Amino acid sequence: MRLRRLRDEFPDRLVVEWRAFPLRPAPDPSARFEGTYREAAWARCQTAARDDGVTINRWRGATYPNWSLPALEAAKCVARHGAEAFERVHLRLYEGFFTHGRNIADRDEVTAIVRESGADMRRFASDYAGGEARHEVLRDYEAAVAEHGVRAIPTVVIGARRLVGLTEVAEYRTATEETGG
């Protein structure tokens, strides 16, 4: 939300290029929420998100998603439909996970979220089944690690600066202004 706000503030100077970064490139059957760093991070995000008008609810699902690759693949597929379609599905996936507790590790659940976004489902289904999006996600991941040393999300690269973690809009704005972005 903060980057979208900044993009609106600098419409002719700032381009946001979303890249996929799976925290777990393979499923982790031991992933859980309660009593872990995830629960603590979620609480910090809840507080910060309120200032942005975003609702983040505590995870209440029985099974915590053990990876995000299915959702990231779906976003890559829908990006082929155009920027507006990508924006809609990207937002729906975030809301699905953080606000509504939907399991974005489940391909059927992800497909339902994409359908709700109004995407072209025939095209999406073909792309999603094709497997190329997974390769694109993994290429994004490898490039982020190799080129920018990314190890966490969010990581935002503006010029030569790398901003890691929850960052205030003012800091993004300063970095953008410093680069002439």
Short mmCIF file of N, CA and C in Angstrom, two decimals:
data_model
loop_
_atom_site.label_atom_id
_atom_site.label_comp_id
_atom_site.label_asym_id
_atom_site.label_seq_id
_atom_site.Cartn_x
_atom_site.Cartn_y
_atom_site.Cartn_z
N MET A 1 0.82 -1.18 0.00
CA MET A 1 0.00 0.00 0.00
C MET A 1 0.87 1.26 0.00
N ARG A 2 1.96 1.21 0.74
CA ARG A 2 2.83 2.38 0.81
C ARG A 2 3.47 2.67 -0.54
N LEU A 3 3.89 1.64 -1.23
CA LEU A 3 4.50 1.86 -2.55
C LEU A 3 3.47 2.34 -3.55
N ARG A 4 2.25 1.86 -3.45
CA ARG A 4 1.20 2.35 -4.35
C ARG A 4 0.95 3.84 -4.09
N ARG A 5 0.94 4.21 -2.82
CA ARG A 5 0.73 5.62 -2.47
C ARG A 5 1.87 6.48 -3.03
N LEU A 6 3.08 6.00 -2.91
CA LEU A 6 4.24 6.73 -3.42
C LEU A 6 4.21 6.81 -4.95
N ARG A 7 3.80 5.73 -5.58
CA ARG A 7 3.69 5.72 -7.04
C ARG A 7 2.67 6.76 -7.50
N ASP A 8 1.58 6.90 -6.75
CA ASP A 8 0.58 7.91 -7.08
C ASP A 8 1.13 9.32 -6.88
N GLU A 9 2.02 9.46 -5.92
CA GLU A 9 2.63 10.76 -5.63
C GLU A 9 3.65 11.17 -6.71
N PHE A 10 4.32 10.19 -7.29
CA PHE A 10 5.34 10.44 -8.32
C PHE A 10 4.97 9.70 -9.61
N PRO A 11 3.81 9.99 -10.20
CA PRO A 11 3.35 9.17 -11.32
C PRO A 11 4.26 9.18 -12.55
N ASP A 12 4.97 10.26 -12.76
CA ASP A 12 5.83 10.34 -13.95
C ASP A 12 7.28 9.98 -13.65
N ARG A 13 7.60 9.74 -12.38
CA ARG A 13 9.00 9.52 -12.00
C ARG A 13 9.26 8.16 -11.37
N LEU A 14 8.23 7.48 -10.93
CA LEU A 14 8.46 6.24 -10.20
C LEU A 14 7.71 5.08 -10.86
N VAL A 15 8.44 4.04 -11.13
CA VAL A 15 7.86 2.81 -11.65
C VAL A 15 8.10 1.73 -10.60
N VAL A 16 7.04 1.08 -10.17
CA VAL A 16 7.17 -0.02 -9.22
C VAL A 16 7.19 -1.31 -10.01
N GLU A 17 8.26 -2.05 -9.87
CA GLU A 17 8.40 -3.33 -10.55
C GLU A 17 8.34 -4.41 -9.48
N TRP A 18 7.19 -5.08 -9.41
CA TRP A 18 7.01 -6.13 -8.41
C TRP A 18 7.76 -7.37 -8.85
N ARG A 19 8.54 -7.92 -7.95
CA ARG A 19 9.23 -9.18 -8.24
C ARG A 19 8.86 -10.19 -7.16
N ALA A 20 8.76 -11.41 -7.59
CA ALA A 20 8.38 -12.48 -6.67
C ALA A 20 9.58 -12.88 -5.81
N PHE A 21 9.32 -13.12 -4.52
CA PHE A 21 10.37 -13.60 -3.63
C PHE A 21 9.75 -14.57 -2.63
N PRO A 22 9.75 -15.86 -2.98
CA PRO A 22 9.20 -16.84 -2.03
C PRO A 22 10.15 -17.01 -0.85
N LEU A 23 9.62 -16.83 0.34
CA LEU A 23 10.46 -17.05 1.53
C LEU A 23 10.86 -18.51 1.64
N ARG A 24 9.99 -19.38 1.17
CA ARG A 24 10.29 -20.81 1.13
C ARG A 24 10.05 -21.28 -0.29
N PRO A 25 11.12 -21.51 -1.07
CA PRO A 25 10.94 -21.96 -2.45
C PRO A 25 10.38 -23.39 -2.55
N ALA A 26 10.33 -24.09 -1.43
CA ALA A 26 9.74 -25.43 -1.38
C ALA A 26 8.84 -25.49 -0.16
N PRO A 27 7.80 -26.32 -0.19
CA PRO A 27 6.90 -26.41 0.96
C PRO A 27 7.66 -26.80 2.23
N ASP A 28 7.24 -26.21 3.34
CA ASP A 28 7.82 -26.53 4.64
C ASP A 28 6.71 -27.09 5.51
N PRO A 29 6.62 -28.42 5.63
CA PRO A 29 5.52 -29.02 6.39
C PRO A 29 5.53 -28.65 7.87
N SER A 30 6.65 -28.13 8.37
CA SER A 30 6.71 -27.76 9.79
C SER A 30 6.26 -26.32 10.04
N ALA A 31 5.94 -25.56 8.98
CA ALA A 31 5.55 -24.16 9.14
C ALA A 31 4.31 -24.06 10.02
N ARG A 32 4.40 -23.22 11.03
CA ARG A 32 3.25 -22.96 11.90
C ARG A 32 3.24 -21.49 12.28
N PHE A 33 2.17 -21.05 12.88
CA PHE A 33 1.98 -19.63 13.17
C PHE A 33 2.15 -19.34 14.66
N GLU A 34 1.33 -19.98 15.47
CA GLU A 34 1.31 -19.65 16.90
C GLU A 34 2.65 -19.91 17.58
N GLY A 35 3.06 -18.92 18.38
CA GLY A 35 4.28 -19.06 19.16
C GLY A 35 5.57 -18.96 18.36
N THR A 36 5.50 -18.43 17.14
CA THR A 36 6.70 -18.32 16.31
C THR A 36 6.96 -16.85 15.98
N TYR A 37 8.08 -16.60 15.33
CA TYR A 37 8.41 -15.25 14.87
C TYR A 37 7.32 -14.71 13.95
N ARG A 38 6.62 -15.61 13.26
CA ARG A 38 5.55 -15.18 12.35
C ARG A 38 4.45 -14.45 13.12
N GLU A 39 4.08 -15.00 14.26
CA GLU A 39 3.03 -14.38 15.06
C GLU A 39 3.46 -13.00 15.54
N ALA A 40 4.71 -12.85 15.98
CA ALA A 40 5.21 -11.56 16.45
C ALA A 40 5.28 -10.55 15.29
N ALA A 41 5.75 -10.99 14.14
CA ALA A 41 5.83 -10.10 12.97
C ALA A 41 4.44 -9.67 12.53
N TRP A 42 3.51 -10.60 12.58
CA TRP A 42 2.13 -10.32 12.19
C TRP A 42 1.56 -9.21 13.08
N ALA A 43 1.83 -9.29 14.37
CA ALA A 43 1.33 -8.27 15.31
C ALA A 43 1.92 -6.90 14.97
N ARG A 44 3.20 -6.84 14.64
CA ARG A 44 3.83 -5.56 14.26
C ARG A 44 3.18 -5.01 12.99
N CYS A 45 2.94 -5.88 12.04
CA CYS A 45 2.33 -5.46 10.78
C CYS A 45 0.89 -4.98 10.99
N GLN A 46 0.16 -5.63 11.89
CA GLN A 46 -1.21 -5.21 12.18
C GLN A 46 -1.24 -3.75 12.58
N THR A 47 -0.36 -3.38 13.49
CA THR A 47 -0.32 -2.01 13.99
C THR A 47 0.04 -1.03 12.88
N ALA A 48 1.08 -1.33 12.13
CA ALA A 48 1.53 -0.44 11.06
C ALA A 48 0.50 -0.33 9.95
N ALA A 49 -0.16 -1.42 9.63
CA ALA A 49 -1.11 -1.43 8.52
C ALA A 49 -2.33 -0.56 8.81
N ARG A 50 -2.71 -0.47 10.08
CA ARG A 50 -3.86 0.37 10.43
C ARG A 50 -3.66 1.80 9.92
N ASP A 51 -2.44 2.31 10.04
CA ASP A 51 -2.15 3.67 9.58
C ASP A 51 -2.32 3.82 8.07
N ASP A 52 -2.22 2.72 7.36
CA ASP A 52 -2.37 2.72 5.90
C ASP A 52 -3.79 2.36 5.47
N GLY A 53 -4.68 2.17 6.43
CA GLY A 53 -6.05 1.80 6.10
C GLY A 53 -6.20 0.36 5.68
N VAL A 54 -5.26 -0.48 6.10
CA VAL A 54 -5.26 -1.89 5.73
C VAL A 54 -5.59 -2.72 6.96
N THR A 55 -6.43 -3.71 6.79
CA THR A 55 -6.78 -4.59 7.90
C THR A 55 -6.00 -5.89 7.80
N ILE A 56 -5.22 -6.16 8.83
CA ILE A 56 -4.51 -7.44 8.93
C ILE A 56 -5.05 -8.12 10.17
N ASN A 57 -5.63 -9.28 9.96
CA ASN A 57 -6.19 -10.04 11.07
C ASN A 57 -5.25 -11.18 11.44
N ARG A 58 -5.23 -11.51 12.71
CA ARG A 58 -4.40 -12.61 13.19
C ARG A 58 -4.80 -13.90 12.46
N TRP A 59 -3.80 -14.68 12.06
CA TRP A 59 -4.07 -15.95 11.37
C TRP A 59 -4.87 -16.85 12.29
N ARG A 60 -5.99 -17.37 11.80
CA ARG A 60 -6.84 -18.25 12.61
C ARG A 60 -7.08 -19.59 11.94
N GLY A 61 -6.53 -19.78 10.77
CA GLY A 61 -6.76 -21.02 10.05
C GLY A 61 -6.14 -22.21 10.75
N ALA A 62 -6.66 -23.38 10.46
CA ALA A 62 -6.14 -24.61 11.07
C ALA A 62 -4.75 -24.93 10.55
N THR A 63 -4.52 -24.66 9.28
CA THR A 63 -3.23 -24.98 8.66
C THR A 63 -2.60 -23.70 8.13
N TYR A 64 -1.44 -23.35 8.66
CA TYR A 64 -0.73 -22.17 8.18
C TYR A 64 -0.10 -22.51 6.83
N PRO A 65 -0.21 -21.63 5.83
CA PRO A 65 0.38 -21.92 4.52
C PRO A 65 1.88 -22.21 4.64
N ASN A 66 2.30 -23.32 4.05
CA ASN A 66 3.68 -23.75 4.20
C ASN A 66 4.60 -23.24 3.10
N TRP A 67 4.06 -22.46 2.17
CA TRP A 67 4.85 -21.75 1.16
C TRP A 67 3.94 -20.82 0.39
N SER A 68 4.53 -19.92 -0.38
CA SER A 68 3.73 -18.94 -1.12
C SER A 68 3.85 -19.11 -2.63
N LEU A 69 4.55 -20.12 -3.07
CA LEU A 69 4.80 -20.27 -4.51
C LEU A 69 3.51 -20.33 -5.34
N PRO A 70 2.46 -21.05 -4.92
CA PRO A 70 1.24 -21.06 -5.73
C PRO A 70 0.66 -19.65 -5.96
N ALA A 71 0.68 -18.81 -4.94
CA ALA A 71 0.16 -17.45 -5.10
C ALA A 71 1.07 -16.61 -5.98
N LEU A 72 2.37 -16.75 -5.81
CA LEU A 72 3.32 -15.99 -6.63
C LEU A 72 3.23 -16.40 -8.10
N GLU A 73 3.06 -17.69 -8.34
CA GLU A 73 2.87 -18.18 -9.72
C GLU A 73 1.61 -17.57 -10.33
N ALA A 74 0.54 -17.56 -9.55
CA ALA A 74 -0.72 -17.01 -10.04
C ALA A 74 -0.57 -15.54 -10.41
N ALA A 75 0.12 -14.79 -9.58
CA ALA A 75 0.34 -13.37 -9.87
C ALA A 75 1.13 -13.20 -11.16
N LYS A 76 2.14 -14.04 -11.37
CA LYS A 76 2.92 -13.98 -12.62
C LYS A 76 2.02 -14.28 -13.82
N CYS A 77 1.15 -15.26 -13.69
CA CYS A 77 0.23 -15.61 -14.79
C CYS A 77 -0.68 -14.44 -15.12
N VAL A 78 -1.26 -13.83 -14.11
CA VAL A 78 -2.20 -12.74 -14.34
C VAL A 78 -1.49 -11.49 -14.83
N ALA A 79 -0.22 -11.31 -14.48
CA ALA A 79 0.54 -10.15 -14.98
C ALA A 79 0.57 -10.15 -16.51
N ARG A 80 0.47 -11.31 -17.11
CA ARG A 80 0.44 -11.41 -18.58
C ARG A 80 -0.84 -10.81 -19.16
N HIS A 81 -1.85 -10.64 -18.32
CA HIS A 81 -3.14 -10.08 -18.76
C HIS A 81 -3.10 -8.55 -18.74
N GLY A 82 -2.05 -7.97 -18.18
CA GLY A 82 -1.93 -6.52 -18.12
C GLY A 82 -1.77 -6.02 -16.69
N ALA A 83 -1.34 -4.77 -16.58
CA ALA A 83 -1.04 -4.16 -15.28
C ALA A 83 -2.26 -4.08 -14.37
N GLU A 84 -3.40 -3.71 -14.93
CA GLU A 84 -4.60 -3.59 -14.10
C GLU A 84 -5.04 -4.93 -13.54
N ALA A 85 -5.00 -5.96 -14.37
CA ALA A 85 -5.37 -7.30 -13.90
C ALA A 85 -4.41 -7.75 -12.81
N PHE A 86 -3.11 -7.49 -13.00
CA PHE A 86 -2.13 -7.84 -11.98
C PHE A 86 -2.41 -7.11 -10.68
N GLU A 87 -2.66 -5.81 -10.74
CA GLU A 87 -2.93 -5.03 -9.53
C GLU A 87 -4.12 -5.61 -8.76
N ARG A 88 -5.17 -5.97 -9.49
CA ARG A 88 -6.36 -6.53 -8.83
C ARG A 88 -6.05 -7.85 -8.13
N VAL A 89 -5.37 -8.75 -8.84
CA VAL A 89 -5.11 -10.07 -8.24
C VAL A 89 -4.07 -9.96 -7.13
N HIS A 90 -3.10 -9.11 -7.30
CA HIS A 90 -2.07 -8.91 -6.27
C HIS A 90 -2.72 -8.47 -4.97
N LEU A 91 -3.59 -7.48 -5.06
CA LEU A 91 -4.30 -6.98 -3.89
C LEU A 91 -5.20 -8.06 -3.29
N ARG A 92 -5.91 -8.79 -4.15
CA ARG A 92 -6.80 -9.86 -3.65
C ARG A 92 -6.04 -10.96 -2.93
N LEU A 93 -4.87 -11.31 -3.44
CA LEU A 93 -4.06 -12.35 -2.78
C LEU A 93 -3.60 -11.88 -1.40
N TYR A 94 -3.14 -10.63 -1.32
CA TYR A 94 -2.72 -10.10 -0.02
C TYR A 94 -3.89 -10.05 0.95
N GLU A 95 -5.02 -9.53 0.49
CA GLU A 95 -6.20 -9.47 1.35
C GLU A 95 -6.66 -10.87 1.75
N GLY A 96 -6.63 -11.78 0.78
CA GLY A 96 -7.04 -13.15 1.07
C GLY A 96 -6.23 -13.74 2.21
N PHE A 97 -4.93 -13.56 2.15
CA PHE A 97 -4.04 -14.12 3.17
C PHE A 97 -4.10 -13.33 4.48
N PHE A 98 -3.82 -12.03 4.42
CA PHE A 98 -3.65 -11.24 5.63
C PHE A 98 -4.96 -10.81 6.29
N THR A 99 -6.00 -10.61 5.52
CA THR A 99 -7.26 -10.13 6.09
C THR A 99 -8.25 -11.26 6.34
N HIS A 100 -8.32 -12.19 5.38
CA HIS A 100 -9.36 -13.22 5.45
C HIS A 100 -8.84 -14.61 5.81
N GLY A 101 -7.54 -14.75 6.01
CA GLY A 101 -6.98 -16.04 6.44
C GLY A 101 -7.13 -17.15 5.43
N ARG A 102 -7.00 -16.82 4.16
CA ARG A 102 -7.11 -17.85 3.12
C ARG A 102 -5.75 -18.47 2.86
N ASN A 103 -5.76 -19.75 2.58
CA ASN A 103 -4.51 -20.50 2.43
C ASN A 103 -3.95 -20.34 1.02
N ILE A 104 -2.98 -19.45 0.87
CA ILE A 104 -2.40 -19.18 -0.45
C ILE A 104 -1.39 -20.23 -0.88
N ALA A 105 -1.22 -21.27 -0.09
CA ALA A 105 -0.40 -22.41 -0.50
C ALA A 105 -1.23 -23.43 -1.27
N ASP A 106 -2.53 -23.28 -1.21
CA ASP A 106 -3.46 -24.21 -1.85
C ASP A 106 -3.84 -23.69 -3.24
N ARG A 107 -3.49 -24.44 -4.27
CA ARG A 107 -3.74 -23.98 -5.65
C ARG A 107 -5.22 -23.74 -5.93
N ASP A 108 -6.10 -24.56 -5.36
CA ASP A 108 -7.54 -24.35 -5.57
C ASP A 108 -8.00 -23.05 -4.93
N GLU A 109 -7.50 -22.76 -3.74
CA GLU A 109 -7.85 -21.51 -3.05
C GLU A 109 -7.32 -20.31 -3.84
N VAL A 110 -6.10 -20.42 -4.32
CA VAL A 110 -5.51 -19.34 -5.13
C VAL A 110 -6.34 -19.13 -6.40
N THR A 111 -6.74 -20.21 -7.04
CA THR A 111 -7.56 -20.11 -8.25
C THR A 111 -8.88 -19.40 -7.94
N ALA A 112 -9.48 -19.70 -6.80
CA ALA A 112 -10.73 -19.02 -6.41
C ALA A 112 -10.50 -17.52 -6.23
N ILE A 113 -9.38 -17.15 -5.62
CA ILE A 113 -9.06 -15.74 -5.42
C ILE A 113 -8.88 -15.05 -6.78
N VAL A 114 -8.18 -15.70 -7.68
CA VAL A 114 -7.97 -15.14 -9.02
C VAL A 114 -9.32 -14.95 -9.72
N ARG A 115 -10.19 -15.94 -9.61
CA ARG A 115 -11.52 -15.85 -10.22
C ARG A 115 -12.26 -14.63 -9.66
N GLU A 116 -12.19 -14.45 -8.34
CA GLU A 116 -12.87 -13.31 -7.70
C GLU A 116 -12.31 -11.97 -8.17
N SER A 117 -11.09 -11.96 -8.65
CA SER A 117 -10.47 -10.71 -9.12
C SER A 117 -10.98 -10.30 -10.49
N GLY A 118 -11.70 -11.20 -11.16
CA GLY A 118 -12.23 -10.90 -12.48
C GLY A 118 -11.27 -11.23 -13.62
N ALA A 119 -10.23 -11.99 -13.35
CA ALA A 119 -9.26 -12.35 -14.39
C ALA A 119 -9.88 -13.26 -15.44
N ASP A 120 -9.28 -13.28 -16.60
CA ASP A 120 -9.67 -14.18 -17.69
C ASP A 120 -9.28 -15.59 -17.26
N MET A 121 -10.25 -16.37 -16.82
CA MET A 121 -9.95 -17.67 -16.21
C MET A 121 -9.47 -18.71 -17.22
N ARG A 122 -9.94 -18.64 -18.44
CA ARG A 122 -9.46 -19.61 -19.44
C ARG A 122 -7.96 -19.41 -19.66
N ARG A 123 -7.58 -18.18 -19.86
CA ARG A 123 -6.16 -17.86 -20.08
C ARG A 123 -5.34 -18.18 -18.82
N PHE A 124 -5.88 -17.80 -17.66
CA PHE A 124 -5.17 -18.06 -16.41
C PHE A 124 -4.94 -19.55 -16.22
N ALA A 125 -5.99 -20.35 -16.39
CA ALA A 125 -5.88 -21.80 -16.16
C ALA A 125 -4.81 -22.41 -17.06
N SER A 126 -4.76 -21.98 -18.30
CA SER A 126 -3.76 -22.50 -19.22
C SER A 126 -2.35 -22.11 -18.77
N ASP A 127 -2.17 -20.85 -18.41
CA ASP A 127 -0.85 -20.38 -17.95
C ASP A 127 -0.44 -21.04 -16.64
N TYR A 128 -1.39 -21.18 -15.72
CA TYR A 128 -1.10 -21.73 -14.39
C TYR A 128 -0.68 -23.20 -14.50
N ALA A 129 -1.35 -23.92 -15.39
CA ALA A 129 -1.02 -25.34 -15.58
C ALA A 129 0.29 -25.52 -16.35
N GLY A 130 0.67 -24.51 -17.14
CA GLY A 130 1.84 -24.62 -18.00
C GLY A 130 3.17 -24.71 -17.29
N GLY A 131 3.28 -24.11 -16.12
CA GLY A 131 4.51 -24.22 -15.34
C GLY A 131 5.56 -23.15 -15.57
N GLU A 132 5.42 -22.35 -16.62
CA GLU A 132 6.44 -21.32 -16.90
C GLU A 132 6.47 -20.27 -15.79
N ALA A 133 5.32 -19.97 -15.20
CA ALA A 133 5.28 -18.95 -14.13
C ALA A 133 6.15 -19.36 -12.95
N ARG A 134 6.19 -20.65 -12.64
CA ARG A 134 7.05 -21.12 -11.54
C ARG A 134 8.51 -20.80 -11.85
N HIS A 135 8.91 -21.04 -13.08
CA HIS A 135 10.29 -20.73 -13.48
C HIS A 135 10.56 -19.22 -13.36
N GLU A 136 9.58 -18.41 -13.73
CA GLU A 136 9.73 -16.95 -13.62
C GLU A 136 9.89 -16.54 -12.16
N VAL A 137 9.09 -17.12 -11.28
CA VAL A 137 9.19 -16.80 -9.85
C VAL A 137 10.57 -17.18 -9.33
N LEU A 138 11.03 -18.36 -9.67
CA LEU A 138 12.33 -18.81 -9.18
C LEU A 138 13.47 -17.98 -9.78
N ARG A 139 13.31 -17.51 -11.01
CA ARG A 139 14.32 -16.60 -11.59
C ARG A 139 14.34 -15.27 -10.84
N ASP A 140 13.15 -14.75 -10.50
CA ASP A 140 13.08 -13.52 -9.69
C ASP A 140 13.81 -13.72 -8.37
N TYR A 141 13.55 -14.85 -7.74
CA TYR A 141 14.16 -15.17 -6.44
C TYR A 141 15.68 -15.20 -6.56
N GLU A 142 16.18 -15.94 -7.53
CA GLU A 142 17.63 -16.08 -7.71
C GLU A 142 18.28 -14.73 -8.03
N ALA A 143 17.64 -13.92 -8.85
CA ALA A 143 18.17 -12.60 -9.20
C ALA A 143 18.18 -11.68 -7.98
N ALA A 144 17.13 -11.73 -7.17
CA ALA A 144 17.07 -10.88 -5.98
C ALA A 144 18.21 -11.21 -5.02
N VAL A 145 18.47 -12.48 -4.84
CA VAL A 145 19.55 -12.90 -3.94
C VAL A 145 20.91 -12.51 -4.54
N ALA A 146 21.12 -12.82 -5.81
CA ALA A 146 22.42 -12.58 -6.44
C ALA A 146 22.72 -11.10 -6.66
N GLU A 147 21.73 -10.34 -7.12
CA GLU A 147 21.96 -8.94 -7.48
C GLU A 147 21.84 -7.98 -6.31
N HIS A 148 20.95 -8.29 -5.36
CA HIS A 148 20.66 -7.33 -4.30
C HIS A 148 20.83 -7.89 -2.90
N GLY A 149 21.21 -9.14 -2.77
CA GLY A 149 21.39 -9.74 -1.45
C GLY A 149 20.10 -9.84 -0.65
N VAL A 150 18.98 -9.97 -1.33
CA VAL A 150 17.68 -10.03 -0.65
C VAL A 150 17.58 -11.32 0.16
N ARG A 151 17.11 -11.19 1.38
CA ARG A 151 16.91 -12.33 2.27
C ARG A 151 15.57 -12.25 3.00
N ALA A 152 14.87 -11.12 2.84
CA ALA A 152 13.64 -10.91 3.59
C ALA A 152 12.65 -10.12 2.74
N ILE A 153 11.39 -10.19 3.14
CA ILE A 153 10.37 -9.37 2.50
C ILE A 153 9.71 -8.50 3.56
N PRO A 154 9.32 -7.32 3.19
CA PRO A 154 9.62 -6.71 1.90
C PRO A 154 11.06 -6.19 1.85
N THR A 155 11.63 -6.22 0.68
CA THR A 155 12.88 -5.53 0.38
C THR A 155 12.59 -4.67 -0.84
N VAL A 156 12.82 -3.39 -0.70
CA VAL A 156 12.57 -2.45 -1.78
C VAL A 156 13.90 -1.84 -2.19
N VAL A 157 14.21 -1.93 -3.47
CA VAL A 157 15.45 -1.37 -4.00
C VAL A 157 15.09 -0.10 -4.77
N ILE A 158 15.65 1.01 -4.32
CA ILE A 158 15.46 2.30 -4.99
C ILE A 158 16.85 2.84 -5.28
N GLY A 159 17.21 2.85 -6.55
CA GLY A 159 18.57 3.24 -6.91
C GLY A 159 19.54 2.26 -6.28
N ALA A 160 20.50 2.79 -5.55
CA ALA A 160 21.49 1.94 -4.88
C ALA A 160 21.07 1.55 -3.47
N ARG A 161 19.94 2.10 -3.00
CA ARG A 161 19.49 1.82 -1.64
C ARG A 161 18.62 0.59 -1.59
N ARG A 162 18.82 -0.17 -0.52
CA ARG A 162 18.01 -1.36 -0.27
C ARG A 162 17.32 -1.14 1.07
N LEU A 163 16.00 -1.05 1.05
CA LEU A 163 15.21 -0.82 2.25
C LEU A 163 14.54 -2.14 2.62
N VAL A 164 14.86 -2.64 3.81
CA VAL A 164 14.40 -3.97 4.22
C VAL A 164 13.42 -3.83 5.37
N GLY A 165 12.34 -4.58 5.28
CA GLY A 165 11.36 -4.61 6.36
C GLY A 165 10.34 -3.49 6.24
N LEU A 166 9.57 -3.35 7.28
CA LEU A 166 8.51 -2.35 7.33
C LEU A 166 9.15 -0.96 7.31
N THR A 167 8.91 -0.21 6.26
CA THR A 167 9.55 1.09 6.05
C THR A 167 8.48 2.16 5.91
N GLU A 168 8.71 3.28 6.54
CA GLU A 168 7.76 4.40 6.47
C GLU A 168 7.77 5.02 5.08
N VAL A 169 6.64 5.57 4.68
CA VAL A 169 6.52 6.22 3.38
C VAL A 169 7.55 7.33 3.24
N ALA A 170 7.81 8.06 4.32
CA ALA A 170 8.78 9.16 4.26
C ALA A 170 10.16 8.67 3.84
N GLU A 171 10.55 7.49 4.30
CA GLU A 171 11.85 6.96 3.92
C GLU A 171 11.87 6.54 2.44
N TYR A 172 10.77 5.94 1.98
CA TYR A 172 10.66 5.62 0.55
C TYR A 172 10.73 6.91 -0.27
N ARG A 173 10.02 7.94 0.19
CA ARG A 173 9.99 9.22 -0.52
C ARG A 173 11.39 9.82 -0.61
N THR A 174 12.11 9.82 0.51
CA THR A 174 13.47 10.36 0.52
C THR A 174 14.36 9.61 -0.46
N ALA A 175 14.30 8.30 -0.43
CA ALA A 175 15.13 7.49 -1.35
C ALA A 175 14.77 7.78 -2.80
N THR A 176 13.49 7.95 -3.07
CA THR A 176 13.04 8.25 -4.43
C THR A 176 13.55 9.61 -4.88
N GLU A 177 13.43 10.60 -4.00
CA GLU A 177 13.89 11.95 -4.33
C GLU A 177 15.40 11.99 -4.52
N GLU A 178 16.14 11.23 -3.71
CA GLU A 178 17.60 11.21 -3.81
C GLU A 178 18.08 10.63 -5.14
N THR A 179 17.32 9.70 -5.68
CA THR A 179 17.73 9.08 -6.94
C THR A 179 17.18 9.82 -8.15
N GLY A 180 16.35 10.82 -7.89
CA GLY A 180 15.72 11.52 -9.02
C GLY A 180 14.63 10.68 -9.65
N GLY A 181 14.22 9.60 -8.91
CA GLY A 181 13.23 8.66 -9.42
C GLY A 181 11.86 9.20 -9.51
#
